[in-house]
């Protein structure tokens, strides 16, 4: 599948119905994953608050992990060192081991596993990796999935707006800075990583209200102030919207507002994710770099193996 077909595949992925059938009690949930796989742990951590849930994108597991923990390893390849390391540690603590993967060593280590289709870039499989978590912990109504499908399809058909933003970034050599807000802080981070991997550009992120306690200073007085292009997501939280407005007013910066056509959580989540898919893909084309190329990451993994 070429890269644009991978992007177009996202709308099919949100129809993925697999879930974990858990017929036992547990106290807490830990999700371990890196990069394009790890992001789904961050997304669910922001959204699901009924039980303690933490997402780890690192080596090591918390001291509280025990036989009452659901420990979920997410790795598209199933061979990511940090994730496998943590799964082995969690097994030693007798945690329930769950996995979402397309194969690899991870699938052999799990008590419960969901195998997703292989052959995609891990970052293009975000729907396949996220849906089993949502289906298990916070199911989405079919009607919402259908509407989201239509929304993503319309973006696949027409993404001139995203191409214009990519051109603006390219023509001015801007460094993108994405300023998110709950429950889309993780999406701001996803934008950053899509710029990194697809477009091969640096990008930075922060979120409201936290950035009003630090990044607000360089917003006004940074070195090379003209080299950054700021993005915010529209917010239906009046305090966040007020912060966005006042921050622009007192720093003299103006932010590019990415406005979702709907405030419904799931639709907005995938709208914002897909928006960045296209901005970063178009920027790769304009820069004449291969959006699929992650050879340096792969070389690094080989050298560490
Ligand atoms: C995304 C990508 C990387 C990987 C990361 C972890 O497309 O290539 O960010 O997701 O290196 O690998 P996996 O996802 O196989 O665990």
CSV table of C-alpha atoms and ligand atoms in Angstrom, one decimal:
chain,number,residue,atom,x,y,z
A,1,UNK,CA,0.0,0.0,0.0
A,2,UNK,CA,1.4,3.4,-0.9
A,3,UNK,CA,1.5,6.1,1.8
A,4,UNK,CA,-1.6,8.0,0.7
A,5,UNK,CA,-3.5,4.7,0.6
A,6,UNK,CA,-2.4,4.1,4.2
A,7,UNK,CA,-3.9,7.5,5.1
A,8,UNK,CA,-7.1,6.7,3.3
A,9,UNK,CA,-7.3,3.4,5.2
A,10,UNK,CA,-7.8,5.2,8.5
A,11,UNK,CA,-11.5,5.5,8.0
A,12,UNK,CA,-11.7,1.7,7.6
A,13,UNK,CA,-9.7,1.1,10.7
A,14,UNK,CA,-12.2,2.9,12.9
A,15,UNK,CA,-14.7,0.1,12.1
A,16,UNK,CA,-12.3,-2.5,13.7
A,17,UNK,CA,-14.5,-4.3,16.2
A,18,UNK,CA,-12.0,-6.3,18.2
A,19,UNK,CA,-12.0,-5.9,22.0
A,20,UNK,CA,-10.6,-7.7,25.1
A,21,UNK,CA,-13.2,-9.8,26.9
A,22,UNK,CA,-12.2,-9.5,30.5
A,23,UNK,CA,-14.1,-11.7,32.9
A,24,UNK,CA,-12.1,-10.9,35.9
A,25,UNK,CA,-11.6,-7.9,38.2
A,26,UNK,CA,-8.6,-5.6,38.1
A,27,UNK,CA,-7.5,-2.5,39.9
A,28,UNK,CA,-5.5,-0.5,37.4
A,29,UNK,CA,-4.3,-0.4,33.8
A,30,UNK,CA,-0.8,0.2,32.5
A,31,UNK,CA,-0.2,0.6,28.8
A,32,UNK,CA,3.3,0.4,27.4
A,33,UNK,CA,4.3,1.4,23.9
A,34,UNK,CA,6.6,3.6,21.9
A,35,UNK,CA,6.3,6.1,19.0
A,36,UNK,CA,3.5,5.5,16.6
A,37,UNK,CA,2.2,2.6,18.8
A,38,UNK,CA,2.6,4.4,22.2
A,39,UNK,CA,0.5,7.4,21.2
A,40,UNK,CA,-2.7,5.3,21.6
A,41,UNK,CA,-1.9,4.8,25.3
A,42,UNK,CA,-1.6,8.6,25.6
A,43,UNK,CA,-4.9,9.1,23.9
A,44,UNK,CA,-6.8,6.6,26.1
A,45,UNK,CA,-5.1,8.0,29.2
A,46,UNK,CA,-6.6,11.4,28.5
A,47,UNK,CA,-10.1,10.0,27.8
A,48,UNK,CA,-10.7,7.1,30.1
A,49,UNK,CA,-10.7,8.0,33.8
A,50,UNK,CA,-12.9,5.3,35.4
A,51,UNK,CA,-9.9,3.4,36.7
A,52,UNK,CA,-6.3,4.4,37.3
A,53,UNK,CA,-4.6,4.2,33.9
A,54,UNK,CA,-1.1,5.3,33.0
A,55,UNK,CA,0.7,5.1,29.7
A,56,UNK,CA,4.4,4.5,29.6
A,57,UNK,CA,6.7,5.4,26.7
A,58,UNK,CA,9.9,4.3,28.3
A,59,UNK,CA,11.8,1.5,30.0
A,60,UNK,CA,10.5,0.3,33.3
A,61,UNK,CA,7.2,-0.3,35.1
A,62,UNK,CA,5.6,1.3,38.2
A,63,UNK,CA,6.1,-0.4,41.6
A,64,UNK,CA,2.3,-0.8,41.9
A,65,UNK,CA,2.1,-3.3,39.1
A,66,UNK,CA,0.9,-6.7,40.5
A,67,UNK,CA,-1.6,-9.5,39.8
A,68,UNK,CA,-4.4,-7.0,39.9
A,69,UNK,CA,-3.0,-5.0,37.0
A,70,UNK,CA,-4.0,-5.1,33.4
A,71,UNK,CA,-0.7,-4.6,31.6
A,72,UNK,CA,-1.2,-3.8,27.9
A,73,UNK,CA,1.7,-3.9,25.5
A,74,UNK,CA,1.1,-2.1,22.2
A,75,UNK,CA,3.7,-2.5,19.5
A,76,UNK,CA,2.8,-2.6,15.8
A,77,UNK,CA,5.9,-4.7,14.9
A,78,UNK,CA,5.7,-6.6,18.2
A,79,UNK,CA,9.5,-6.3,18.5
A,80,UNK,CA,10.1,-3.0,20.2
A,81,UNK,CA,12.8,-3.3,22.9
A,82,UNK,CA,11.3,-1.0,25.5
A,83,UNK,CA,7.8,-2.5,25.3
A,84,UNK,CA,9.1,-6.1,25.4
A,85,UNK,CA,11.3,-5.3,28.4
A,86,UNK,CA,8.3,-3.9,30.3
A,87,UNK,CA,6.1,-6.9,29.4
A,88,UNK,CA,8.7,-9.3,30.7
A,89,UNK,CA,8.9,-7.2,34.0
A,90,UNK,CA,5.1,-7.2,34.3
A,91,UNK,CA,4.9,-10.9,33.8
A,92,UNK,CA,7.3,-11.4,36.7
A,93,UNK,CA,4.8,-9.4,38.8
A,94,UNK,CA,2.0,-11.8,37.7
A,95,UNK,CA,0.1,-9.0,35.9
A,96,UNK,CA,-2.5,-9.9,33.3
A,97,UNK,CA,-0.7,-9.4,30.0
A,98,UNK,CA,-2.6,-8.1,27.0
A,99,UNK,CA,-1.2,-7.2,23.7
A,100,UNK,CA,-2.2,-5.3,20.5
A,101,UNK,CA,0.3,-6.1,17.7
A,102,UNK,CA,0.6,-7.3,14.2
A,103,UNK,CA,2.9,-10.1,15.3
A,104,UNK,CA,6.5,-10.4,16.5
A,105,UNK,CA,7.7,-11.5,19.9
A,106,UNK,CA,5.0,-9.5,21.8
A,107,UNK,CA,2.3,-11.9,20.5
A,108,UNK,CA,4.1,-14.8,22.2
A,109,UNK,CA,4.3,-13.1,25.5
A,110,UNK,CA,0.6,-12.2,26.0
A,111,UNK,CA,-2.2,-14.0,27.8
A,112,UNK,CA,-4.7,-12.1,25.7
A,113,UNK,CA,-3.9,-10.7,22.3
A,114,UNK,CA,-5.5,-8.8,19.5
A,115,UNK,CA,-3.7,-9.3,16.1
A,116,UNK,CA,-4.1,-6.4,13.7
A,117,UNK,CA,-3.3,-6.3,10.0
A,118,UNK,CA,0.4,-6.0,9.1
A,119,UNK,CA,2.0,-4.2,6.2
A,120,UNK,CA,1.4,-0.6,7.3
A,121,UNK,CA,3.7,2.0,8.9
A,122,UNK,CA,3.0,1.8,12.6
A,123,UNK,CA,1.9,5.4,12.7
A,124,UNK,CA,-0.7,4.7,9.9
A,125,UNK,CA,-2.2,1.9,12.0
A,126,UNK,CA,-3.4,4.3,14.8
A,127,UNK,CA,-7.0,3.3,14.3
A,128,UNK,CA,-6.3,-0.5,14.5
A,129,UNK,CA,-4.4,0.1,17.7
A,130,UNK,CA,-6.8,2.5,19.4
A,131,UNK,CA,-10.1,0.9,18.6
A,132,UNK,CA,-9.6,-2.3,20.7
A,133,UNK,CA,-8.9,0.0,23.7
A,134,UNK,CA,-11.9,2.1,23.1
A,135,UNK,CA,-14.1,-0.9,22.3
A,136,UNK,CA,-13.0,-2.5,25.6
A,137,UNK,CA,-13.0,0.6,28.0
A,138,UNK,CA,-15.1,3.3,26.3
A,139,UNK,CA,-17.2,2.0,23.4
A,140,UNK,CA,-18.2,4.3,20.6
A,141,UNK,CA,-21.7,4.3,19.2
A,142,UNK,CA,-22.0,2.9,15.7
A,143,UNK,CA,-23.8,6.1,14.5
A,144,UNK,CA,-20.7,8.1,15.7
A,145,UNK,CA,-18.4,5.8,13.9
A,146,UNK,CA,-20.4,6.1,10.7
A,147,UNK,CA,-20.4,9.9,10.9
A,148,UNK,CA,-16.6,9.9,11.5
A,149,UNK,CA,-16.2,7.6,8.5
A,150,UNK,CA,-17.9,10.2,6.4
A,151,UNK,CA,-15.8,13.0,7.8
A,152,UNK,CA,-12.6,11.2,7.2
A,153,UNK,CA,-13.7,10.3,3.7
A,154,UNK,CA,-14.4,13.9,2.9
A,155,UNK,CA,-10.9,14.8,4.0
A,156,UNK,CA,-9.5,12.0,1.8
A,157,UNK,CA,-11.3,13.5,-1.1
A,158,UNK,CA,-10.3,17.1,-0.5
A,159,UNK,CA,-7.4,18.4,1.5
A,160,UNK,CA,-6.5,21.7,-0.2
A,161,UNK,CA,-6.6,23.5,3.2
A,162,UNK,CA,-3.9,21.1,4.6
A,163,UNK,CA,-1.8,21.5,1.4
A,164,UNK,CA,-1.9,25.3,1.8
A,165,UNK,CA,-0.7,25.1,5.3
A,166,UNK,CA,2.2,22.7,4.2
A,167,UNK,CA,3.1,25.3,1.5
A,168,UNK,CA,3.2,28.1,4.1
A,169,UNK,CA,5.4,26.0,6.4
A,170,UNK,CA,7.8,25.2,3.5
A,171,UNK,CA,8.0,28.7,1.9
A,172,UNK,CA,8.8,30.3,5.3
A,173,UNK,CA,10.9,27.4,6.7
A,174,UNK,CA,8.6,27.5,9.7
A,175,UNK,CA,9.0,25.2,12.7
A,176,UNK,CA,5.5,24.1,13.7
A,177,UNK,CA,4.5,24.4,17.3
A,178,UNK,CA,1.3,22.8,18.2
A,179,UNK,CA,-0.6,24.0,21.3
A,180,UNK,CA,-3.2,21.5,22.3
A,181,UNK,CA,-5.7,21.2,25.2
A,182,UNK,CA,-7.5,18.4,27.0
A,183,UNK,CA,-8.7,15.9,25.8
A,184,UNK,CA,-6.5,16.4,22.7
A,185,UNK,CA,-3.1,17.1,24.3
A,186,UNK,CA,-2.0,13.7,22.9
A,187,UNK,CA,-3.2,14.8,19.5
A,188,UNK,CA,-0.9,17.8,19.6
A,189,UNK,CA,1.9,15.4,20.4
A,190,UNK,CA,0.8,13.2,17.5
A,191,UNK,CA,1.0,16.2,15.2
A,192,UNK,CA,4.6,16.7,16.4
A,193,UNK,CA,5.5,13.1,15.7
A,194,UNK,CA,3.9,13.2,12.2
A,195,UNK,CA,5.9,16.2,11.3
A,196,UNK,CA,9.0,14.4,12.5
A,197,UNK,CA,8.4,11.1,10.7
A,198,UNK,CA,6.5,12.0,7.6
A,199,UNK,CA,8.0,15.5,6.8
A,200,UNK,CA,11.4,15.0,8.5
A,201,UNK,CA,11.0,18.4,10.3
A,202,UNK,CA,11.3,19.3,13.9
A,203,UNK,CA,8.1,20.3,15.6
A,204,UNK,CA,7.2,21.2,19.2
A,205,UNK,CA,4.1,20.9,21.3
A,206,UNK,CA,2.7,22.1,24.6
A,207,UNK,CA,-0.9,22.5,25.9
A,208,UNK,CA,-3.2,25.0,27.5
A,209,UNK,CA,-3.3,25.8,30.4
A,210,UNK,CA,0.2,24.5,31.2
A,211,UNK,CA,1.9,26.6,28.5
A,212,UNK,CA,0.5,29.8,30.2
A,213,UNK,CA,3.1,29.0,32.9
A,214,UNK,CA,6.2,28.7,30.7
A,215,UNK,CA,6.0,28.9,26.9
A,216,UNK,CA,4.0,32.2,27.2
A,217,UNK,CA,7.3,34.0,27.8
A,218,UNK,CA,9.1,33.0,24.6
A,219,UNK,CA,5.9,33.4,22.7
A,220,UNK,CA,6.6,37.1,23.2
A,221,UNK,CA,10.4,37.2,23.4
A,222,UNK,CA,11.9,34.2,21.7
A,223,UNK,CA,15.1,34.2,19.7
A,224,UNK,CA,14.2,34.0,16.0
A,225,UNK,CA,10.6,34.8,16.9
A,226,UNK,CA,9.5,34.7,13.2
A,227,UNK,CA,10.6,31.2,12.6
A,228,UNK,CA,7.7,29.4,14.3
A,229,UNK,CA,4.2,28.7,13.1
A,230,UNK,CA,1.7,28.1,15.9
A,231,UNK,CA,-1.4,25.8,15.7
A,232,UNK,CA,-4.2,25.6,18.2
A,233,UNK,CA,-7.3,23.4,18.2
A,234,UNK,CA,-10.7,25.2,18.7
A,235,UNK,CA,-12.1,24.5,22.2
A,236,UNK,CA,-15.6,24.4,23.6
A,237,UNK,CA,-14.1,25.0,27.1
A,238,UNK,CA,-14.7,28.7,27.7
A,239,UNK,CA,-11.7,29.0,30.0
A,240,UNK,CA,-9.4,27.4,27.4
A,241,UNK,CA,-10.8,29.6,24.6
A,242,UNK,CA,-10.3,32.7,26.8
A,243,UNK,CA,-6.7,31.6,27.4
A,244,UNK,CA,-6.1,31.2,23.7
A,245,UNK,CA,-7.5,34.7,23.1
A,246,UNK,CA,-5.7,36.4,25.9
A,247,UNK,CA,-2.4,34.6,25.1
A,248,UNK,CA,-2.5,35.9,21.5
A,249,UNK,CA,-3.5,39.4,22.7
A,250,UNK,CA,-0.7,39.9,25.2
A,251,UNK,CA,2.1,38.1,23.2
A,252,UNK,CA,1.2,39.6,19.8
A,253,UNK,CA,1.4,36.1,18.2
A,254,UNK,CA,-1.5,34.9,16.1
A,255,UNK,CA,-2.3,31.2,16.1
A,256,UNK,CA,-3.6,29.1,13.2
A,257,UNK,CA,-6.8,27.7,14.5
A,258,UNK,CA,-7.7,24.2,13.4
A,259,UNK,CA,-11.5,24.0,13.8
A,260,UNK,CA,-13.2,20.7,14.0
A,261,UNK,CA,-16.6,20.7,12.3
A,262,UNK,CA,-18.0,18.9,15.4
A,263,UNK,CA,-17.3,18.9,19.2
A,264,UNK,CA,-18.2,15.2,19.5
A,265,UNK,CA,-15.1,13.6,21.2
A,266,UNK,CA,-14.5,10.7,18.7
A,267,UNK,CA,-15.2,12.7,15.6
A,268,UNK,CA,-13.0,15.6,16.7
A,269,UNK,CA,-10.2,13.2,17.7
A,270,UNK,CA,-10.0,11.6,14.3
A,271,UNK,CA,-10.6,14.9,12.5
A,272,UNK,CA,-7.6,16.4,14.2
A,273,UNK,CA,-5.5,13.3,13.7
A,274,UNK,CA,-6.3,13.1,10.0
A,275,UNK,CA,-5.8,16.8,9.5
A,276,UNK,CA,-2.1,16.4,10.6
A,277,UNK,CA,-1.8,13.3,8.5
A,278,UNK,CA,-2.4,15.4,5.4
A,279,UNK,CA,-0.5,18.5,6.4
A,280,UNK,CA,2.6,16.4,7.1
A,281,UNK,CA,2.2,14.2,4.0
A,282,UNK,CA,1.8,17.3,1.8
A,283,UNK,CA,4.9,18.9,3.4
A,284,UNK,CA,6.9,15.7,2.7
A,285,UNK,CA,5.8,15.9,-1.0
A,286,UNK,CA,6.7,19.6,-1.2
A,287,UNK,CA,10.0,19.0,0.4
A,288,UNK,CA,10.6,16.0,-1.9
A,289,UNK,CA,11.2,13.6,1.0
A,290,UNK,CA,9.7,10.2,1.2
A,291,UNK,CA,6.9,10.2,3.9
A,292,UNK,CA,7.4,6.5,4.5
A,293,UNK,CA,11.1,6.7,5.1
A,294,UNK,CA,12.0,5.9,8.7
A,295,UNK,CA,15.4,4.3,7.8
A,296,UNK,CA,17.4,6.2,10.5
A,297,UNK,CA,15.0,4.9,13.2
A,298,UNK,CA,15.4,1.4,11.8
A,299,UNK,CA,19.2,1.7,11.6
A,300,UNK,CA,19.2,2.8,15.2
A,301,UNK,CA,17.1,-0.1,16.2
A,302,UNK,CA,19.4,-2.5,14.4
A,303,UNK,CA,22.5,-1.1,16.1
A,304,UNK,CA,20.9,-1.4,19.5
A,305,UNK,CA,19.7,-5.0,18.9
B,1,LIG,C1,5.8,5.0,13.4
B,1,LIG,C2,7.1,4.4,13.6
B,1,LIG,C3,7.7,4.4,15.0
B,1,LIG,C4,7.4,3.1,15.7
B,1,LIG,C5,8.2,3.0,16.9
B,1,LIG,C6,7.8,1.7,17.7
B,1,LIG,O1,5.4,4.8,12.1
B,1,LIG,O2,7.7,3.9,12.7
B,1,LIG,O3,7.4,5.6,15.7
B,1,LIG,O4,6.0,3.2,16.0
B,1,LIG,O5,9.5,2.9,16.6
B,1,LIG,O6,7.7,0.6,16.9
B,1,LIG,P1,6.4,-0.3,17.0
B,1,LIG,O7,5.3,0.6,16.7
B,1,LIG,O8,6.6,-1.4,16.0
B,1,LIG,O9,6.4,-0.8,18.4
